[in-house]
């Protein structure tokens, strides 16, 4: 015969209801503060974007005489002037940006995934030193590497070509770091050992097991690398001298520089900046179902 003993009620359950109400009120008050900070941050980040799109609708006269956020009447005129500039040079800049960002990001994702997986799942001499070197690379600003990269590629005879912008973007220390972090959590060691016992080779394991598990991390690396390359200005500005190879960032800069002598180009440059944001928005919306911010979440569920 068992004897049932009553457990003492927790102290939190014995508190007066009014105390619990006051506690929830205090928590609610503190919960409003992060929301306000986020709203202020969003407002600060979105105001310049809103200004660009509003300014793109204005004619040259309206741009400097009307209220800042009052829509104008020159959107169609600005778009026509933009795509007709120098025989369609803006479209060439768009194509160059897609090549630099798209091809460079795909190659960077492949290199980052292989390197991150190797650093996470293989034991070899010098692994810790190599990982620490990659972390040091994350801390080095890109502006510090621009001149050494120029001198190196100049010795190889690649300065002024598409490769001078593509090659430096293939190896991303931050992408390798993210891939290593994700591979450590998303790729179970037991699954790899089971595949090896079944006779699968390392390349087959990587293709059929590792890559599907690392898709969210790969998409995140691709998106970050694509945006970084699309917005990169300094490297192509140093490497390229032919306007037909310029990306959008350098091309729009030349438009603004010419605007000092031809004010009509200000509206063209602003419209070009507004159009250049659209591919980034489309990419984020298309990849958001694959994108995972919690890179340390597990790859197997259920």
Tab-separated table of C-alpha atoms in Angstrom:
chain	number	residue	atom	x	y	z
A	1	UNK	CA	0.000	0.000	0.000
A	2	UNK	CA	1.514	3.275	-1.095
A	3	UNK	CA	1.323	6.461	0.857
A	4	UNK	CA	0.647	9.618	-1.108
A	5	UNK	CA	2.352	12.732	0.159
A	6	UNK	CA	1.378	16.179	-0.995
A	7	UNK	CA	4.169	18.233	-2.493
A	8	UNK	CA	4.555	21.766	-1.210
A	9	UNK	CA	3.198	24.364	-3.557
A	10	UNK	CA	5.936	26.443	-5.225
A	11	UNK	CA	6.474	29.880	-3.819
A	12	UNK	CA	5.715	31.464	-7.178
A	13	UNK	CA	2.281	29.814	-7.177
A	14	UNK	CA	1.500	31.087	-3.669
A	15	UNK	CA	2.179	34.702	-4.581
A	16	UNK	CA	-0.633	37.142	-4.393
A	17	UNK	CA	-2.417	37.662	-7.754
A	18	UNK	CA	-1.802	41.371	-7.509
A	19	UNK	CA	1.976	40.736	-7.280
A	20	UNK	CA	1.861	38.620	-10.420
A	21	UNK	CA	-0.091	41.340	-12.222
A	22	UNK	CA	2.454	43.977	-11.231
A	23	UNK	CA	5.292	41.677	-12.402
A	24	UNK	CA	3.652	41.209	-15.787
A	25	UNK	CA	3.130	44.968	-16.055
A	26	UNK	CA	6.813	45.613	-15.363
A	27	UNK	CA	7.838	42.998	-17.941
A	28	UNK	CA	5.461	44.531	-20.454
A	29	UNK	CA	6.988	47.949	-19.857
A	30	UNK	CA	10.497	46.637	-20.506
A	31	UNK	CA	9.230	44.734	-23.538
A	32	UNK	CA	8.142	47.968	-25.202
A	33	UNK	CA	11.686	49.381	-25.162
A	34	UNK	CA	13.212	46.849	-27.630
A	35	UNK	CA	10.235	47.419	-29.947
A	36	UNK	CA	10.827	51.169	-29.903
A	37	UNK	CA	14.547	50.685	-30.593
A	38	UNK	CA	13.772	48.387	-33.529
A	39	UNK	CA	11.258	50.841	-34.957
A	40	UNK	CA	13.739	53.721	-34.686
A	41	UNK	CA	16.421	51.579	-36.350
A	42	UNK	CA	14.061	50.551	-39.156
A	43	UNK	CA	13.023	54.173	-39.686
A	44	UNK	CA	16.670	55.256	-39.823
A	45	UNK	CA	17.527	52.559	-42.403
A	46	UNK	CA	14.449	52.945	-44.601
A	47	UNK	CA	14.348	56.736	-44.864
A	48	UNK	CA	17.261	56.917	-47.374
A	49	UNK	CA	15.681	54.151	-49.476
A	50	UNK	CA	12.346	55.967	-49.463
A	51	UNK	CA	14.067	59.199	-50.482
A	52	UNK	CA	15.776	57.482	-53.442
A	53	UNK	CA	12.498	56.117	-54.774
A	54	UNK	CA	10.675	59.421	-54.303
A	55	UNK	CA	13.518	61.383	-55.904
A	56	UNK	CA	13.514	59.001	-58.875
A	57	UNK	CA	10.035	60.259	-59.770
A	58	UNK	CA	11.115	63.894	-60.014
A	59	UNK	CA	12.354	65.875	-62.966
A	60	UNK	CA	15.570	67.878	-62.734
A	61	UNK	CA	13.642	71.013	-61.782
A	62	UNK	CA	11.455	69.248	-59.219
A	63	UNK	CA	14.452	67.543	-57.586
A	64	UNK	CA	15.796	70.784	-56.131
A	65	UNK	CA	12.617	72.851	-55.753
A	66	UNK	CA	9.896	70.603	-54.313
A	67	UNK	CA	9.429	69.064	-50.887
A	68	UNK	CA	11.811	66.168	-50.247
A	69	UNK	CA	9.199	63.413	-49.974
A	70	UNK	CA	6.686	64.844	-52.444
A	71	UNK	CA	6.380	62.590	-55.544
A	72	UNK	CA	7.259	64.127	-58.879
A	73	UNK	CA	6.109	63.704	-62.452
A	74	UNK	CA	9.293	62.632	-64.214
A	75	UNK	CA	9.598	58.899	-63.525
A	76	UNK	CA	9.015	57.839	-67.118
A	77	UNK	CA	11.370	60.498	-68.422
A	78	UNK	CA	14.083	59.449	-65.973
A	79	UNK	CA	13.761	55.754	-66.840
A	80	UNK	CA	13.972	56.517	-70.545
A	81	UNK	CA	17.070	58.664	-70.038
A	82	UNK	CA	18.635	56.023	-67.804
A	83	UNK	CA	18.349	53.107	-70.238
A	84	UNK	CA	19.262	55.304	-73.209
A	85	UNK	CA	22.397	56.722	-71.558
A	86	UNK	CA	25.472	56.121	-73.740
A	87	UNK	CA	23.600	53.607	-75.890
A	88	UNK	CA	22.383	51.426	-73.011
A	89	UNK	CA	25.495	51.454	-70.850
A	90	UNK	CA	23.422	51.101	-67.692
A	91	UNK	CA	22.237	47.658	-68.836
A	92	UNK	CA	25.874	46.680	-69.397
A	93	UNK	CA	26.691	47.739	-65.845
A	94	UNK	CA	23.757	45.648	-64.600
A	95	UNK	CA	25.054	42.624	-66.498
A	96	UNK	CA	28.547	43.115	-65.093
A	97	UNK	CA	27.163	43.342	-61.550
A	98	UNK	CA	25.200	40.122	-62.090
A	99	UNK	CA	28.349	38.380	-63.336
A	100	UNK	CA	30.520	39.598	-60.465
A	101	UNK	CA	27.885	38.924	-57.800
A	102	UNK	CA	26.244	35.792	-59.192
A	103	UNK	CA	29.253	33.838	-60.460
A	104	UNK	CA	31.494	35.051	-57.647
A	105	UNK	CA	28.930	34.149	-54.980
A	106	UNK	CA	28.318	30.664	-56.405
A	107	UNK	CA	32.046	29.922	-56.460
A	108	UNK	CA	32.421	31.425	-53.000
A	109	UNK	CA	29.611	29.233	-51.630
A	110	UNK	CA	31.251	26.117	-53.083
A	111	UNK	CA	34.661	26.988	-51.632
A	112	UNK	CA	33.204	28.051	-48.270
A	113	UNK	CA	31.069	24.919	-47.938
A	114	UNK	CA	33.920	22.541	-48.736
A	115	UNK	CA	36.374	24.391	-46.506
A	116	UNK	CA	33.899	24.766	-43.632
A	117	UNK	CA	32.901	21.098	-43.804
A	118	UNK	CA	36.538	20.016	-43.863
A	119	UNK	CA	37.441	22.183	-40.867
A	120	UNK	CA	34.417	20.930	-38.919
A	121	UNK	CA	34.529	17.186	-39.599
A	122	UNK	CA	38.126	16.198	-40.409
A	123	UNK	CA	41.077	15.899	-38.057
A	124	UNK	CA	44.401	16.963	-39.569
A	125	UNK	CA	47.579	18.665	-38.498
A	126	UNK	CA	47.344	22.444	-38.441
A	127	UNK	CA	43.548	22.570	-38.402
A	128	UNK	CA	43.375	24.924	-35.407
A	129	UNK	CA	46.025	27.217	-36.867
A	130	UNK	CA	44.175	27.343	-40.181
A	131	UNK	CA	40.890	28.155	-38.462
A	132	UNK	CA	42.505	30.914	-36.402
A	133	UNK	CA	44.022	32.334	-39.592
A	134	UNK	CA	40.551	32.429	-41.152
A	135	UNK	CA	39.207	34.231	-38.093
A	136	UNK	CA	42.019	36.758	-38.458
A	137	UNK	CA	40.971	37.230	-42.079
A	138	UNK	CA	37.446	38.079	-40.916
A	139	UNK	CA	38.833	40.935	-38.821
A	140	UNK	CA	40.889	42.488	-41.646
A	141	UNK	CA	38.978	45.240	-43.511
A	142	UNK	CA	38.702	44.795	-47.250
A	143	UNK	CA	40.248	48.212	-47.876
A	144	UNK	CA	43.535	46.947	-46.395
A	145	UNK	CA	43.703	44.095	-48.930
A	146	UNK	CA	42.703	46.118	-51.997
A	147	UNK	CA	46.166	47.461	-52.841
A	148	UNK	CA	48.029	44.122	-52.282
A	149	UNK	CA	45.405	42.380	-54.428
A	150	UNK	CA	45.907	44.967	-57.157
A	151	UNK	CA	49.685	44.465	-57.132
A	152	UNK	CA	49.349	40.679	-57.175
A	153	UNK	CA	46.836	40.602	-60.011
A	154	UNK	CA	48.886	43.164	-61.884
A	155	UNK	CA	51.822	40.746	-61.844
A	156	UNK	CA	49.501	38.088	-63.290
A	157	UNK	CA	48.272	40.437	-66.008
A	158	UNK	CA	44.632	40.264	-64.861
A	159	UNK	CA	44.062	43.880	-63.876
A	160	UNK	CA	41.345	45.425	-66.002
A	161	UNK	CA	39.594	42.112	-66.677
A	162	UNK	CA	36.517	40.541	-65.085
A	163	UNK	CA	38.802	38.118	-63.232
A	164	UNK	CA	40.370	40.962	-61.257
A	165	UNK	CA	37.003	41.451	-59.510
A	166	UNK	CA	35.872	37.810	-59.485
A	167	UNK	CA	38.951	36.121	-58.021
A	168	UNK	CA	39.226	38.151	-54.775
A	169	UNK	CA	35.546	37.488	-54.017
A	170	UNK	CA	35.771	33.679	-54.290
A	171	UNK	CA	37.525	33.138	-50.952
A	172	UNK	CA	35.419	34.587	-48.144
A	173	UNK	CA	36.801	34.092	-44.601
A	174	UNK	CA	33.429	34.979	-43.104
A	175	UNK	CA	31.668	32.510	-45.408
A	176	UNK	CA	34.084	29.749	-44.408
A	177	UNK	CA	33.525	30.551	-40.740
A	178	UNK	CA	29.733	30.416	-41.107
A	179	UNK	CA	29.960	27.160	-43.062
A	180	UNK	CA	32.111	25.585	-40.361
A	181	UNK	CA	29.711	26.644	-37.615
A	182	UNK	CA	26.734	25.282	-39.529
A	183	UNK	CA	28.459	22.013	-40.501
A	184	UNK	CA	29.365	21.282	-36.875
A	185	UNK	CA	25.676	21.316	-35.916
A	186	UNK	CA	23.828	20.314	-39.067
A	187	UNK	CA	25.939	17.338	-40.162
A	188	UNK	CA	25.842	14.485	-37.572
A	189	UNK	CA	29.084	12.561	-37.243
A	190	UNK	CA	27.098	9.329	-36.837
A	191	UNK	CA	25.572	9.763	-40.292
A	192	UNK	CA	29.008	10.183	-41.836
A	193	UNK	CA	30.364	7.097	-40.076
A	194	UNK	CA	27.361	5.033	-41.167
A	195	UNK	CA	27.895	6.098	-44.784
A	196	UNK	CA	31.585	5.158	-44.600
A	197	UNK	CA	30.706	1.744	-43.170
A	198	UNK	CA	28.339	1.221	-46.110
A	199	UNK	CA	31.252	1.848	-48.464
A	200	UNK	CA	30.478	5.388	-49.629
A	201	UNK	CA	33.451	7.504	-50.641
A	202	UNK	CA	34.157	10.940	-49.236
A	203	UNK	CA	33.095	12.757	-52.412
A	204	UNK	CA	29.831	10.801	-52.573
A	205	UNK	CA	29.160	11.536	-48.897
A	206	UNK	CA	29.715	15.213	-49.537
A	207	UNK	CA	27.414	15.295	-52.577
A	208	UNK	CA	24.558	13.144	-51.317
A	209	UNK	CA	24.547	13.746	-47.551
A	210	UNK	CA	26.428	16.893	-46.599
A	211	UNK	CA	25.190	19.283	-49.306
A	212	UNK	CA	21.437	18.652	-48.678
A	213	UNK	CA	21.918	19.165	-44.943
A	214	UNK	CA	23.838	22.401	-45.439
A	215	UNK	CA	21.423	24.076	-47.874
A	216	UNK	CA	20.154	26.698	-45.356
A	217	UNK	CA	23.706	27.673	-44.454
A	218	UNK	CA	24.752	27.755	-48.101
A	219	UNK	CA	21.848	30.033	-48.996
A	220	UNK	CA	22.781	32.379	-46.163
A	221	UNK	CA	26.413	32.533	-47.323
A	222	UNK	CA	25.279	33.100	-50.923
A	223	UNK	CA	22.950	35.924	-49.953
A	224	UNK	CA	25.513	37.710	-47.803
A	225	UNK	CA	28.222	37.287	-50.428
A	226	UNK	CA	25.931	38.413	-53.265
A	227	UNK	CA	24.885	41.575	-51.437
A	228	UNK	CA	28.460	42.331	-50.420
A	229	UNK	CA	29.767	41.941	-53.983
A	230	UNK	CA	26.823	43.833	-55.504
A	231	UNK	CA	27.493	46.806	-53.222
A	232	UNK	CA	31.291	46.606	-53.470
A	233	UNK	CA	32.816	49.794	-54.826
A	234	UNK	CA	36.487	50.021	-53.899
A	235	UNK	CA	37.780	46.808	-55.508
A	236	UNK	CA	36.272	47.331	-58.998
A	237	UNK	CA	37.117	51.025	-58.814
A	238	UNK	CA	40.791	50.149	-58.346
A	239	UNK	CA	40.909	47.181	-60.723
A	240	UNK	CA	38.914	48.430	-63.725
A	241	UNK	CA	39.518	51.275	-66.142
A	242	UNK	CA	37.189	50.301	-68.992
A	243	UNK	CA	33.653	51.617	-68.469
A	244	UNK	CA	32.218	48.613	-70.325
A	245	UNK	CA	33.398	46.411	-67.422
A	246	UNK	CA	32.158	48.637	-64.606
A	247	UNK	CA	29.600	47.275	-62.124
A	248	UNK	CA	26.656	49.415	-61.068
A	249	UNK	CA	28.420	50.958	-58.086
A	250	UNK	CA	31.309	52.371	-60.105
A	251	UNK	CA	29.060	53.248	-63.051
A	252	UNK	CA	26.676	55.280	-60.897
A	253	UNK	CA	29.663	56.995	-59.299
A	254	UNK	CA	30.821	58.154	-62.724
A	255	UNK	CA	27.332	59.489	-63.404
A	256	UNK	CA	27.410	61.511	-60.199
A	257	UNK	CA	30.889	62.799	-61.041
A	258	UNK	CA	29.649	63.982	-64.438
A	259	UNK	CA	26.608	65.553	-62.783
A	260	UNK	CA	28.713	68.471	-61.571
A	261	UNK	CA	29.014	69.674	-65.175
A	262	UNK	CA	25.693	68.261	-66.411
A	263	UNK	CA	23.034	68.547	-63.661
A	264	UNK	CA	20.549	66.499	-65.694
A	265	UNK	CA	22.591	63.404	-64.866
A	266	UNK	CA	21.703	63.713	-61.155
A	267	UNK	CA	18.178	62.477	-61.839
A	268	UNK	CA	19.559	59.691	-64.050
A	269	UNK	CA	21.986	58.573	-61.316
A	270	UNK	CA	19.277	58.598	-58.632
A	271	UNK	CA	16.940	56.596	-60.859
A	272	UNK	CA	19.739	54.128	-61.535
A	273	UNK	CA	20.311	53.721	-57.797
A	274	UNK	CA	16.605	53.050	-57.269
A	275	UNK	CA	16.544	50.413	-60.027
A	276	UNK	CA	19.708	48.741	-58.659
A	277	UNK	CA	17.961	47.970	-55.359
A	278	UNK	CA	15.207	45.919	-57.030
A	279	UNK	CA	17.352	42.799	-57.775
A	280	UNK	CA	18.449	42.641	-54.142
A	281	UNK	CA	14.851	42.823	-52.912
A	282	UNK	CA	13.798	40.126	-55.390
A	283	UNK	CA	16.672	37.876	-54.310
A	284	UNK	CA	15.825	38.195	-50.619
A	285	UNK	CA	12.144	37.462	-51.262
A	286	UNK	CA	12.985	34.456	-53.422
A	287	UNK	CA	15.509	32.932	-50.980
A	288	UNK	CA	13.757	33.742	-47.714
A	289	UNK	CA	12.177	30.271	-47.464
A	290	UNK	CA	15.683	28.761	-47.431
A	291	UNK	CA	17.343	31.422	-45.340
A	292	UNK	CA	18.007	30.580	-41.706
A	293	UNK	CA	19.318	33.103	-39.229
A	294	UNK	CA	19.864	30.420	-36.562
A	295	UNK	CA	22.966	28.947	-38.183
A	296	UNK	CA	23.670	26.759	-35.161
A	297	UNK	CA	20.337	24.950	-35.333
A	298	UNK	CA	20.455	21.234	-36.011
A	299	UNK	CA	20.109	19.771	-39.455
A	300	UNK	CA	18.008	16.770	-38.388
A	301	UNK	CA	14.575	17.194	-36.837
A	302	UNK	CA	12.035	14.726	-35.590
